[in-house]
Coordinates of C-alpha atoms in Angstrom, one line a residue:
X225 CA -20.7 278.0 13.9
X226 CA -17.5 276.4 13.1
X227 CA -14.3 277.3 15.4
X228 CA -11.0 277.6 14.4
X229 CA -7.5 277.0 16.5
X230 CA -5.9 280.4 15.5
X231 CA -1.8 280.7 16.0
X232 CA -0.1 283.3 15.2
X233 CA 2.7 285.8 15.9
X234 CA 2.4 289.2 17.4
X235 CA 4.9 291.7 15.7
X236 CA 5.4 295.3 16.1
X237 CA 3.8 297.2 13.1
X238 CA 7.5 299.6 12.9
X239 CA 10.5 297.1 12.9
X240 CA 8.4 293.9 13.0
X241 CA 9.7 292.7 16.6
X242 CA 7.8 290.2 18.2
X243 CA 5.7 291.7 21.3
X244 CA 6.0 289.3 24.5
X245 CA 3.3 289.0 26.6
X246 CA 0.7 290.8 24.6
X247 CA -3.2 290.4 25.8
X248 CA -5.5 288.4 22.6
X249 CA -8.9 289.2 24.3
X250 CA -12.2 287.7 22.5
X251 CA -14.9 289.9 22.3
X252 CA -16.3 290.6 26.0
X253 CA -15.7 287.5 26.7
X254 CA -13.6 285.4 29.3
X255 CA -11.9 283.9 26.3
X256 CA -8.2 285.4 26.1
X257 CA -4.6 284.0 25.6
X258 CA -1.4 285.9 26.7
X259 CA 1.4 285.5 23.9
X260 CA 4.5 283.9 25.0
X261 CA 7.9 285.6 25.5
X262 CA 8.5 285.3 21.7
X263 CA 5.1 286.7 20.4
X264 CA 3.7 283.4 20.0
X265 CA 0.1 282.6 20.7
X266 CA -3.1 280.2 20.2
X267 CA -6.4 280.5 20.8
X268 CA -10.0 279.0 19.7
X269 CA -12.2 281.4 17.5
X270 CA -15.5 281.4 16.1
X271 CA -16.1 283.7 12.8
X272 CA -18.1 286.2 14.7
X273 CA -15.4 286.8 17.1
X274 CA -13.6 290.0 17.5
X275 CA -9.8 289.9 19.0
X276 CA -8.5 292.5 20.5
X277 CA -4.8 292.8 20.9
X278 CA -2.5 294.7 23.3
X279 CA 0.3 295.3 24.9
X280 CA 2.0 298.0 27.1
X281 CA 3.6 300.5 25.0
X282 CA 1.4 299.6 22.0
X283 CA -1.8 301.0 20.3
X284 CA -4.5 298.5 20.7
X285 CA -5.2 296.4 17.7
X286 CA -8.4 294.2 16.6
X287 CA -8.7 291.3 14.5
X288 CA -12.5 290.9 13.1
X289 CA -12.7 287.1 12.3
X290 CA -15.4 287.9 9.6
X291 CA -12.9 290.1 7.7
X292 CA -10.1 288.0 8.0
X293 CA -11.5 285.1 6.7
X294 CA -13.2 287.0 3.8
X295 CA -9.5 288.3 2.8
X296 CA -7.4 285.6 3.2
X297 CA -7.6 283.1 0.4
X298 CA -4.8 280.9 1.2
X299 CA -3.9 277.8 2.5
X300 CA -4.8 278.3 6.0
X301 CA -1.6 276.3 7.1
X302 CA 0.3 279.1 5.8
X303 CA 1.6 282.0 7.7
X304 CA -0.7 285.2 6.7
X305 CA -0.2 289.1 7.4
X306 CA -3.2 290.9 9.1
X307 CA -2.8 294.6 9.5

């Protein structure tokens, strides 16, 4: 399968403010990334991966890459809001 370098910004749902130092984990593997102080992260992912995102004080979230890629129809270099 292809591998993508996924970069993004973790934000809180209600206010849209960056969530610093969130943990982004791939499936049950050792692959992970930590968002920086501004909520930005970057991680290598495959279409079969699921990202698990967590941070203290926030409900855990997940991003299923297969679903994301099926929904996303734009330029992969443009921002996309995934909820």
